[in-house]
Short mmCIF file of C-alpha atoms and ligand atoms in Angstrom, two decimals:
data_model
loop_
_atom_site.label_atom_id
_atom_site.label_comp_id
_atom_site.label_asym_id
_atom_site.label_seq_id
_atom_site.Cartn_x
_atom_site.Cartn_y
_atom_site.Cartn_z
CA UNK W 942 0.01 0.01 0.01
CA UNK W 943 1.12 3.48 -0.70
CA UNK W 944 2.25 5.50 2.40
CA UNK W 945 -0.19 8.06 3.94
CA UNK W 946 1.20 11.47 3.37
CA UNK W 947 1.04 13.93 6.30
CA UNK W 948 1.27 17.73 6.30
CA UNK W 949 2.23 19.18 9.68
CA UNK W 950 1.41 22.78 10.46
CA UNK W 951 3.89 24.04 12.98
CA UNK W 952 6.94 22.51 14.60
CA UNK W 953 6.71 23.15 18.09
CA UNK W 954 6.63 21.11 21.27
CA UNK W 955 3.88 18.86 20.16
CA UNK W 956 4.69 18.61 16.57
CA UNK W 957 8.26 17.63 17.37
CA UNK W 958 6.85 14.98 19.77
CA UNK W 959 4.84 13.70 16.59
CA UNK W 960 7.96 13.26 14.66
CA UNK W 961 9.79 11.80 17.43
CA UNK W 962 7.15 9.26 18.34
CA UNK W 963 6.51 8.22 14.67
CA UNK W 964 10.33 7.75 14.33
CA UNK W 965 10.93 5.61 17.54
CA UNK W 966 7.78 3.54 17.33
CA UNK W 967 7.81 3.12 13.60
CA UNK W 968 7.90 -0.67 13.74
CA UNK W 969 4.96 -1.10 16.25
CA UNK W 970 2.94 1.54 14.39
CA UNK W 971 3.35 -0.13 11.00
CA UNK W 972 2.45 -3.55 12.47
CA UNK W 973 -0.95 -2.01 13.45
CA UNK W 974 -1.96 -0.53 10.17
CA UNK W 975 -2.14 -0.93 6.39
CA UNK W 976 -0.57 2.28 5.38
CA UNK W 977 2.56 3.77 6.87
CA UNK W 978 2.23 7.35 7.81
CA UNK W 979 5.12 9.64 6.62
CA UNK W 980 5.59 13.41 7.29
CA UNK W 981 5.63 14.71 3.86
CA UNK W 982 5.94 18.53 4.59
CA UNK W 983 6.04 20.77 7.64
CA UNK W 984 4.76 24.39 7.44
CA UNK W 985 7.19 26.73 9.63
CA UNK W 986 7.44 30.37 9.86
CA UNK W 987 11.25 30.45 9.04
CA UNK W 988 13.66 27.84 7.61
CA UNK W 989 16.46 29.10 9.84
CA UNK W 990 15.45 26.66 12.69
CA UNK W 991 16.58 23.31 14.32
CA UNK W 992 15.36 20.24 12.34
CA UNK W 993 16.63 17.16 14.16
CA UNK W 994 14.35 14.87 12.24
CA UNK W 995 15.43 16.36 8.91
CA UNK W 996 11.76 17.07 7.84
CA UNK W 997 11.04 18.77 4.61
CA UNK W 998 10.15 22.30 5.86
CA UNK W 999 8.13 25.01 3.89
CA UNK W 1000 7.05 28.54 4.49
CA UNK W 1001 4.36 28.36 2.06
CA UNK W 1002 1.19 27.00 3.67
CA UNK W 1003 -0.38 26.14 0.36
CA UNK W 1004 2.22 23.45 0.00
CA UNK W 1005 0.20 21.75 2.80
CA UNK W 1006 -3.41 22.72 2.57
CA UNK W 1007 -3.63 22.87 -1.30
CA UNK W 1008 -1.19 20.03 -1.95
CA UNK W 1009 -2.77 17.15 -3.71
CA UNK W 1010 -0.14 14.84 -2.42
CA UNK W 1011 -1.13 15.30 1.15
CA UNK W 1012 -3.61 13.15 2.66
CA UNK W 1013 -4.03 14.27 6.16
CA UNK W 1014 -3.22 17.61 7.93
CA UNK W 1015 -2.06 17.91 11.57
CA UNK W 1016 -2.55 21.53 12.90
CA UNK W 1017 -0.19 22.33 15.88
CA UNK W 1018 0.05 25.85 16.00
CA UNK W 1019 -2.67 26.79 18.40
CA UNK W 1020 -4.86 29.70 18.83
CA UNK W 1021 -7.83 30.76 16.61
CA UNK W 1022 -6.26 32.41 13.48
CA UNK W 1023 -4.58 31.59 11.29
CA UNK W 1024 -5.31 27.85 12.42
CA UNK W 1025 -9.13 28.13 11.67
CA UNK W 1026 -8.48 29.30 8.21
CA UNK W 1027 -5.98 26.56 7.54
CA UNK W 1028 -8.29 23.91 8.83
CA UNK W 1029 -11.26 25.00 6.91
CA UNK W 1030 -9.27 25.09 3.85
CA UNK W 1031 -7.67 21.58 4.36
CA UNK W 1032 -11.28 20.12 5.14
CA UNK W 1033 -12.72 21.87 2.09
CA UNK W 1034 -9.98 20.44 0.02
CA UNK W 1035 -10.89 16.87 1.08
CA UNK W 1036 -8.22 16.44 3.61
CA UNK W 1037 -8.87 14.88 7.08
CA UNK W 1038 -7.50 17.11 9.82
CA UNK W 1039 -6.23 16.13 13.41
CA UNK W 1040 -5.54 19.04 15.85
CA UNK W 1041 -4.71 19.47 19.57
CA UNK W 1042 -6.27 23.06 19.51
CA UNK W 1043 -8.84 22.89 22.26
CA UNK W 1044 -9.56 26.66 22.11
CA UNK W 1045 -10.42 26.29 18.39
CA UNK W 1046 -12.49 23.31 18.80
CA UNK W 1047 -14.38 24.84 21.84
CA UNK W 1048 -15.36 27.76 19.98
CA UNK W 1049 -15.60 26.74 16.33
CA UNK W 1050 -15.94 22.99 16.50
CA UNK W 1051 -19.63 22.89 15.51
CA UNK W 1052 -18.92 24.64 12.17
CA UNK W 1053 -15.75 22.51 11.55
CA UNK W 1054 -17.41 19.21 12.47
CA UNK W 1055 -20.08 20.01 9.85
CA UNK W 1056 -17.50 21.04 7.36
CA UNK W 1057 -15.77 17.68 7.72
CA UNK W 1058 -19.01 15.69 7.35
CA UNK W 1059 -20.02 17.66 4.27
CA UNK W 1060 -16.51 16.78 2.74
CA UNK W 1061 -16.60 13.19 3.86
CA UNK W 1062 -13.48 13.57 5.84
CA UNK W 1063 -12.46 13.16 9.45
CA UNK W 1064 -11.69 15.81 11.94
CA UNK W 1065 -10.12 14.42 15.21
CA UNK W 1066 -8.87 16.22 18.22
CA UNK W 1067 -8.27 13.55 20.99
CA UNK W 1068 -5.06 15.39 22.14
CA UNK W 1069 -7.20 18.63 22.87
CA UNK W 1070 -8.62 17.12 26.10
CA UNK W 1071 -6.24 15.62 28.62
CA UNK W 1072 -3.16 15.31 26.44
CA UNK W 1073 -2.18 11.53 26.46
CA UNK W 1074 -5.32 10.14 28.20
CA UNK W 1075 -7.55 8.85 25.44
CA UNK W 1076 -10.66 10.06 27.05
CA UNK W 1077 -12.64 10.90 23.91
CA UNK W 1078 -12.02 7.62 22.36
CA UNK W 1079 -13.43 6.03 25.68
CA UNK W 1080 -16.54 8.18 25.65
CA UNK W 1081 -17.03 7.65 21.91
CA UNK W 1082 -16.36 3.95 21.62
CA UNK W 1083 -15.65 2.15 24.83
CA UNK W 1084 -18.72 3.73 26.59
CA UNK W 1085 -20.91 3.99 23.58
CA UNK W 1086 -23.45 1.71 25.13
CA UNK W 1087 -23.98 4.09 28.29
CA UNK W 1088 -26.07 7.02 29.00
CA UNK W 1089 -23.46 9.23 30.67
CA UNK W 1090 -24.51 10.64 34.12
CA UNK W 1091 -21.31 12.82 34.56
CA UNK W 1092 -17.83 13.33 33.71
CA UNK W 1093 -15.33 15.25 35.85
CA UNK W 1094 -11.80 15.82 35.56
CA UNK W 1095 -8.50 17.54 36.54
CA UNK W 1096 -7.90 18.74 33.20
CA UNK W 1097 -5.36 21.56 33.58
CA UNK W 1098 -1.76 20.45 34.55
CA UNK W 1099 -0.59 23.95 35.56
CA UNK W 1100 -3.48 24.46 38.01
CA UNK W 1101 -2.88 21.21 39.39
CA UNK W 1102 0.78 21.68 39.83
CA UNK W 1103 0.21 24.94 41.58
CA UNK W 1104 -2.45 23.51 43.96
CA UNK W 1105 -0.16 20.62 44.61
CA UNK W 1106 2.76 22.74 45.59
CA UNK W 1107 0.60 25.06 47.79
CA UNK W 1108 -0.62 22.01 49.62
CA UNK W 1109 2.72 20.26 49.98
CA UNK W 1110 4.77 23.39 50.97
CA UNK W 1111 1.94 25.52 52.69
CA UNK W 1112 2.88 28.19 50.21
CA UNK W 1113 1.00 31.18 48.72
CA UNK W 1114 -0.54 30.97 45.30
CA UNK W 1115 1.77 33.92 43.96
CA UNK W 1116 4.96 31.95 45.07
CA UNK W 1117 3.96 28.77 43.53
CA UNK W 1118 2.79 30.44 40.22
CA UNK W 1119 6.24 32.03 39.95
CA UNK W 1120 7.95 28.71 40.61
CA UNK W 1121 5.65 26.95 37.87
CA UNK W 1122 6.78 29.63 35.58
CA UNK W 1123 10.41 29.19 36.40
CA UNK W 1124 10.10 25.46 35.72
CA UNK W 1125 8.06 25.93 32.44
CA UNK W 1126 4.90 24.48 33.70
CA UNK W 1127 3.24 27.83 33.41
CA UNK W 1128 3.25 30.36 30.60
CA UNK W 1129 4.60 33.94 30.92
CA UNK W 1130 0.84 34.87 30.63
CA UNK W 1131 -0.72 32.28 32.70
CA UNK W 1132 -4.37 33.58 32.34
CA UNK W 1133 -5.86 30.79 30.44
CA UNK W 1134 -4.68 28.38 32.98
CA UNK W 1135 -5.23 30.01 36.45
CA UNK W 1136 -8.48 31.52 35.43
CA UNK W 1137 -9.85 28.23 34.21
CA UNK W 1138 -10.31 29.19 30.57
CA UNK W 1139 -8.15 26.26 29.22
CA UNK W 1140 -10.06 23.77 31.33
CA UNK W 1141 -13.29 25.28 30.14
CA UNK W 1142 -12.32 24.76 26.61
CA UNK W 1143 -11.67 21.07 27.43
CA UNK W 1144 -14.86 20.65 29.50
CA UNK W 1145 -16.79 22.20 26.45
CA UNK W 1146 -15.56 19.30 24.35
CA UNK W 1147 -15.94 16.60 27.09
CA UNK W 1148 -19.57 17.61 27.67
CA UNK W 1149 -20.51 17.33 23.96
CA UNK W 1150 -18.92 13.94 23.75
CA UNK W 1151 -20.41 12.75 26.94
CA UNK W 1152 -24.02 13.96 26.29
CA UNK W 1153 -24.22 14.50 22.61
CA UNK W 1154 -24.93 18.18 22.85
CA UNK W 1155 -23.42 21.05 20.56
CA UNK W 1156 -20.30 22.50 21.67
CA UNK W 1157 -21.19 25.62 23.77
CA UNK W 1158 -18.35 27.41 25.43
CA UNK W 1159 -20.22 30.38 26.42
CA UNK W 1160 -22.70 28.20 28.49
CA UNK W 1161 -20.03 27.27 31.11
CA UNK W 1162 -19.46 28.66 34.39
CA UNK W 1163 -15.83 29.30 34.95
CA UNK W 1164 -13.83 29.91 38.02
CA UNK W 1165 -9.99 29.61 38.14
CA UNK W 1166 -7.70 28.83 41.16
CA UNK W 1167 -6.43 32.42 41.54
CA UNK W 1168 -8.74 33.09 44.64
CA UNK W 1169 -7.49 30.01 46.52
CA UNK W 1170 -5.33 30.73 49.60
CA UNK W 1171 -2.88 28.51 51.72
CA UNK W 1172 -5.53 28.94 54.50
CA UNK W 1173 -8.28 27.43 52.50
CA UNK W 1174 -6.11 24.41 51.67
CA UNK W 1175 -5.02 23.95 55.23
CA UNK W 1176 -8.50 24.18 56.70
CA UNK W 1177 -9.94 21.88 53.87
CA UNK W 1178 -7.28 19.37 54.73
CA UNK W 1179 -8.15 19.42 58.41
CA UNK W 1180 -11.75 18.69 57.40
CA UNK W 1181 -10.69 15.71 55.29
CA UNK W 1182 -10.44 17.44 51.76
CA UNK W 1183 -7.95 18.34 49.25
CA UNK W 1184 -8.65 21.27 46.91
CA UNK W 1185 -8.55 20.39 43.08
CA UNK W 1186 -9.48 22.35 40.12
CA UNK W 1187 -12.33 20.19 38.47
CA UNK W 1188 -14.12 20.58 35.25
CA UNK W 1189 -17.66 19.09 35.85
CA UNK W 1190 -20.34 18.09 33.37
CA UNK W 1191 -23.28 16.43 35.02
CA UNK W 1192 -26.73 15.44 33.66
CA UNK W 1193 -29.67 15.76 35.91
CA UNK W 1194 -33.45 15.61 35.33
CA UNK W 1195 -33.40 19.49 35.52
CA UNK W 1196 -30.72 19.89 32.89
CA UNK W 1197 -27.00 19.85 32.53
CA UNK W 1198 -24.58 21.58 34.91
CA UNK W 1199 -21.29 22.72 33.20
CA UNK W 1200 -18.63 24.11 35.50
CA UNK W 1201 -15.03 24.60 35.99
CA UNK W 1202 -14.09 25.44 39.50
CA UNK W 1203 -11.77 24.71 42.57
CA UNK W 1204 -13.50 21.86 44.34
CA UNK W 1205 -13.07 20.18 47.76
CA UNK W 1206 -12.75 16.50 47.08
CA UNK W 1207 -12.31 13.76 49.94
CA UNK W 1208 -8.68 12.95 50.65
CA UNK W 1209 -9.63 9.40 50.20
CA UNK W 1210 -10.92 9.87 46.59
CA UNK W 1211 -8.74 8.98 43.58
CA UNK W 1212 -8.68 12.78 42.53
CA UNK W 1213 -6.91 13.67 45.68
CA UNK W 1214 -3.86 11.63 44.63
CA UNK W 1215 -3.60 13.14 41.06
CA UNK W 1216 -0.87 15.49 41.76
CA UNK W 1217 1.60 17.73 40.09
CA UNK W 1218 0.96 18.19 36.21
CA UNK W 1219 -0.85 14.96 36.01
CA UNK W 1220 -4.62 14.77 34.92
CA UNK W 1221 -7.35 12.73 36.04
CA UNK W 1222 -10.79 11.77 34.79
CA UNK W 1223 -13.87 10.34 36.54
CA UNK W 1224 -16.83 9.05 34.65
CA UNK W 1225 -20.09 7.71 35.57
CA UNK W 1226 -22.10 5.54 32.95
CA UNK W 1227 -25.49 4.11 33.71
CA UNK W 1228 -24.48 0.72 32.53
CA UNK W 1229 -20.77 0.56 33.44
CA UNK W 1230 -20.84 2.39 36.63
CA UNK W 1231 -17.63 4.42 37.73
CA UNK W 1232 -14.45 4.61 35.79
CA UNK W 1233 -11.16 6.59 36.64
CA UNK W 1234 -8.35 7.46 34.16
CA UNK W 1235 -5.29 9.33 35.10
CA UNK W 1236 -1.92 10.11 33.39
CA UNK W 1237 -0.16 12.74 31.53
CA UNK W 1238 -2.29 15.70 30.34
CA UNK W 1239 0.38 17.27 28.53
CA UNK W 1240 3.91 16.99 27.11
CA UNK W 1241 5.60 16.64 23.87
CA UNK W 1242 5.46 12.83 23.35
CA UNK W 1243 2.27 12.21 25.69
CA UNK W 1244 0.26 14.44 23.49
CA UNK W 1245 1.77 13.07 20.35
CA UNK W 1246 0.56 9.61 21.55
CA UNK W 1247 -3.07 10.96 21.13
CA UNK W 1248 -2.42 12.59 17.79
CA UNK W 1249 -0.89 9.48 16.32
CA UNK W 1250 -3.76 7.28 17.68
CA UNK W 1251 -6.13 9.62 15.84
CA UNK W 1252 -4.04 9.15 12.68
CA UNK W 1253 -4.06 5.28 13.01
CA UNK W 1254 -7.79 5.40 13.59
CA UNK W 1255 -8.37 7.34 10.37
CA UNK W 1256 -6.18 4.98 8.49
CA UNK W 1257 -8.27 2.10 9.95
CA UNK W 1258 -11.47 3.87 8.97
CA UNK W 1259 -10.38 4.94 5.47
CA UNK W 1260 -12.34 2.18 3.71
CA UNK W 1261 -14.96 1.65 6.26
CA UNK W 1262 -18.68 2.29 5.37
CA UNK W 1263 -19.31 3.99 8.67
CA UNK W 1264 -16.95 5.60 11.29
CA UNK W 1265 -18.10 7.49 14.37
CA UNK W 1266 -17.75 11.19 14.20
CA UNK W 1267 -15.25 12.82 16.64
CA UNK W 1268 -17.86 13.41 19.29
CA UNK W 1269 -19.21 9.95 19.14
CA UNK W 1270 -22.71 11.40 17.76
CA UNK W 1271 -23.77 12.06 14.29
CA UNK W 1272 -23.27 15.81 13.38
CA UNK W 1273 -27.03 16.19 12.65
CA UNK W 1274 -27.95 14.29 15.70
CA UNK W 1275 -26.45 16.66 18.35
CA UNK W 1276 -29.26 17.93 20.43
CA UNK W 1277 -29.18 20.83 22.85
CA UNK W 1278 -30.16 20.17 26.63
CA UNK W 1279 -31.05 22.98 29.09
CA UNK W 1280 -27.82 24.16 30.67
CA UNK W 1281 -28.55 25.19 34.19
CA UNK W 1282 -27.76 28.73 35.36
CA UNK W 1283 -25.48 29.20 38.44
CA UNK W 1284 -28.35 29.93 41.15
CA UNK W 1285 -29.81 26.41 40.08
CA UNK W 1286 -26.52 24.46 40.63
CA UNK W 1287 -26.92 21.89 43.34
CA UNK W 1288 -23.86 20.93 45.52
CA UNK W 1289 -22.38 20.56 48.99
CA UNK W 1290 -20.59 23.78 50.00
CA UNK W 1291 -17.59 24.80 51.96
CA UNK W 1292 -18.21 28.51 52.98
CA UNK W 1293 -15.58 30.62 54.62
CA UNK W 1294 -16.01 33.91 56.48
CA UNK W 1295 -13.07 35.87 57.34
CA UNK W 1296 -13.52 38.40 60.13
CA UNK W 1297 -11.47 41.39 61.35
CA UNK W 1298 -8.98 41.31 64.18
CA UNK W 1299 -10.45 42.03 67.53
CA UNK W 1300 -13.87 40.84 66.40
CA UNK W 1301 -16.28 39.26 68.99
CA UNK W 1302 -16.06 35.73 67.40
CA UNK W 1303 -18.89 34.33 69.51
CA UNK W 1304 -21.17 36.99 68.41
CA UNK W 1305 -20.15 36.54 64.62
CA UNK W 1306 -20.55 32.74 64.87
CA UNK W 1307 -24.01 33.10 66.53
CA UNK W 1308 -25.26 35.59 63.92
CA UNK W 1309 -23.95 33.37 61.13
CA UNK W 1310 -25.52 30.15 62.48
CA UNK W 1311 -28.76 31.93 62.74
CA UNK W 1312 -28.58 33.30 59.07
CA UNK W 1313 -27.62 29.95 57.91
CA UNK W 1314 -30.51 28.08 59.61
CA UNK W 1315 -32.84 30.52 57.94
CA UNK W 1316 -31.33 30.53 54.33
CA UNK W 1317 -29.47 27.37 53.47
CA UNK W 1318 -32.44 24.71 53.58
CA UNK W 1319 -29.96 21.89 54.28
CA UNK W 1320 -27.99 20.52 57.46
CA UNK W 1321 -24.67 22.27 58.11
CA UNK W 1322 -21.91 22.33 60.53
CA UNK W 1323 -20.33 25.68 61.64
CA UNK W 1324 -16.72 25.73 63.05
CA UNK W 1325 -14.41 28.60 64.30
CA UNK W 1326 -10.79 28.59 63.07
CA UNK W 1327 -9.37 31.25 65.26
CA UNK W 1328 -5.74 30.94 64.20
CA UNK W 1329 -6.91 31.77 60.67
CA UNK W 1330 -9.56 34.42 61.69
CA UNK W 1331 -12.40 32.38 59.88
CA UNK W 1332 -15.77 30.91 60.70
CA UNK W 1333 -16.40 27.96 58.27
CA UNK W 1334 -19.64 26.31 57.42
CA UNK W 1335 -19.78 22.99 55.73
CA UNK W 1336 -23.27 22.59 54.13
CA UNK W 1337 -24.85 19.51 52.76
CA UNK W 1338 -26.54 19.63 49.32
CA UNK W 1339 -28.58 22.40 48.60
CA UNK W 1340 -29.16 24.84 45.57
CA UNK W 1341 -26.92 27.71 45.06
CA UNK W 1342 -29.33 30.32 45.23
CA UNK W 1343 -29.81 29.77 49.03
CA UNK W 1344 -25.77 29.74 49.39
CA UNK W 1345 -25.74 33.17 47.70
CA UNK W 1346 -28.41 34.62 49.91
CA UNK W 1347 -26.29 33.53 52.89
CA UNK W 1348 -23.06 35.05 51.61
CA UNK W 1349 -24.78 38.39 50.73
CA UNK W 1350 -26.52 38.72 53.99
CA UNK W 1351 -23.39 37.64 55.85
CA UNK W 1352 -21.46 40.78 54.52
CA UNK W 1353 -23.96 42.94 56.64
CA UNK W 1354 -22.57 41.43 59.86
CA UNK W 1355 -20.39 43.56 61.82
CA UNK W 1356 -16.73 42.20 61.59
CA UNK W 1357 -17.08 40.02 58.44
CA UNK W 1358 -14.62 41.33 55.94
CA UNK W 1359 -14.76 38.52 53.19
CA UNK W 1360 -16.86 35.56 52.38
CA UNK W 1361 -15.92 32.72 49.94
CA UNK W 1362 -17.69 29.67 48.48
CA UNK W 1363 -15.95 26.62 47.30
CA UNK W 1364 -18.07 23.67 46.13
CA UNK W 1365 -17.58 20.15 47.63
CA UNK W 1366 -17.90 16.92 45.57
CA UNK W 1367 -18.50 13.93 47.92
CA UNK W 1368 -18.73 11.13 45.21
N1 NAP C 175 2.37 21.39 24.97
C1 NAP C 175 1.42 20.51 25.32
O1 NAP C 175 1.82 19.67 25.92
C2 NAP C 175 0.03 20.47 24.67
C3 NAP C 175 -0.75 19.54 25.08
C4 NAP C 175 -2.15 19.43 24.55
C5 NAP C 175 -2.50 20.21 23.51
N2 NAP C 175 -1.62 21.13 23.17
C6 NAP C 175 -1.97 21.99 21.90
O2 NAP C 175 -1.24 21.78 20.87
C7 NAP C 175 -1.02 22.98 20.03
C8 NAP C 175 0.42 23.16 19.94
O3 NAP C 175 1.07 23.27 21.31
P1 NAP C 175 2.64 23.31 21.57
O4 NAP C 175 2.86 23.26 22.93
O5 NAP C 175 3.30 22.44 20.64
O6 NAP C 175 3.14 24.82 21.11
P2 NAP C 175 4.41 25.48 20.85
O7 NAP C 175 5.54 24.70 21.31
O8 NAP C 175 4.32 26.87 21.21
O9 NAP C 175 4.43 25.34 19.22
C9 NAP C 175 3.70 26.04 18.37
C10 NAP C 175 4.40 26.12 17.01
O10 NAP C 175 3.60 26.75 16.00
C11 NAP C 175 4.28 27.75 15.35
N3 NAP C 175 3.41 28.85 15.15
C12 NAP C 175 2.61 29.68 16.05
N4 NAP C 175 1.84 30.43 15.27
C13 NAP C 175 2.05 30.33 14.07
C14 NAP C 175 1.58 30.96 12.76
N5 NAP C 175 0.78 31.86 12.80
N6 NAP C 175 2.12 30.49 11.62
C15 NAP C 175 2.99 29.50 11.58
N7 NAP C 175 3.42 28.77 12.75
C16 NAP C 175 3.01 29.30 13.87
C17 NAP C 175 5.42 28.19 16.32
O11 NAP C 175 6.47 28.60 15.46
P3 NAP C 175 7.75 29.40 15.95
O12 NAP C 175 8.60 28.18 16.29
O13 NAP C 175 8.18 30.17 14.82
O14 NAP C 175 7.30 30.21 16.89
C18 NAP C 175 5.79 26.94 16.96
O15 NAP C 175 6.59 26.17 16.25
C19 NAP C 175 -1.64 24.09 20.81
O16 NAP C 175 -3.14 24.09 20.33
C20 NAP C 175 -1.77 23.56 22.30
O17 NAP C 175 -2.92 23.99 22.88
C21 NAP C 175 -0.38 21.21 23.60
#
């Protein structure tokens, strides 16, 4: 059989990993497929650069996306433009496309999936969620017999690294962010990671794949880790919880909850042991029950592993009559579900009330307890952490509207300086 000719767009961290893994695993990969993939050409901005795999470089994008000799395009430059135009052109020209670009898929994925279907080609993006962990394939194929109740994940390695360091060293957020940047685990501009935006792009894709709903990034509620303090981590730990940044997509009778947020998880749950830059995913299917996956959510070769798996799948399906679309549902069979607004969220809660020095702590506690009994509509425990100048309320499952009422009214109590809500997942 003729080799399958691949055009790479970009030659950064992940693209170099693709070249490296194809090279070192050539024998194993070839044994699995009928056509051997070869990197025919790579689009780069300049030819004056390292080229350890001696790839055929070009600065003319048309030599990839308009080249009849190229069968499959792998986009690895990231961001919206020019990646969007390049991918659209490649699909329209009848080439299958693989990308790791979560931002692009979360925001423009519906349109691109339709374009791929219209042109009878594949669009695959396994590497866009949780790097090397094949979660989309698991949802699309392995769990295809299930109705998925929920999928949750630690899906941003940078946030997980920072929270792990804060917890291990009892250090501040700012200090750990600086260290992550020095080690290359956080970008110079860390906004997408620490504000939860990167995780939200990934959860958008996960939710579509889990529930068969269109990609809808705007529907998500997004919170980052930048509001978490070392005191929150210490107190949570004393109460039996770790703080993790989770993406949560949950299907209930009322609709779908889609949120990325710092979350208290029991120290005994598998999530609490996913540390450093690792990712973890927890899925509940109505036939299979609970499943947990963890591993490298980023990195050159780990991410390349997911990209090459997409490549192999495309080769396998080339001649097939039917192959499952990327999200596992037929493009014209995605159906919207009601996305619940924040006041309708239902969760357990950790509520923290910081008070000023020299406050009458007994008086503040009593007022908070009385307010909580009137507003929360759920059992709760109230605790005083004098050394941290905080009153903590741990509340059983209730709707967020009640909790918001409590937090707003608590600010009127004399001596209360700051309130904070962190949701708890008890599993
Ligand atoms: N790194 C990971 O572990 C990881 C994991 C999962 C997903 N991803 C996704 O994979 C994609 C690539 O990430 P990466 O880490 O490999 O990024 P990277 O190391 O920054 O590489 C990006 C490459 O794209 C090139 N590039 C950027 N803009 C370009 C443009 N307008 N025209 C031509 N070339 C352009 C850069 O060229 P120069 O060399 O000239 O700057 C660089 O070679 C992103 O979508 C990212 O979100 C990455």
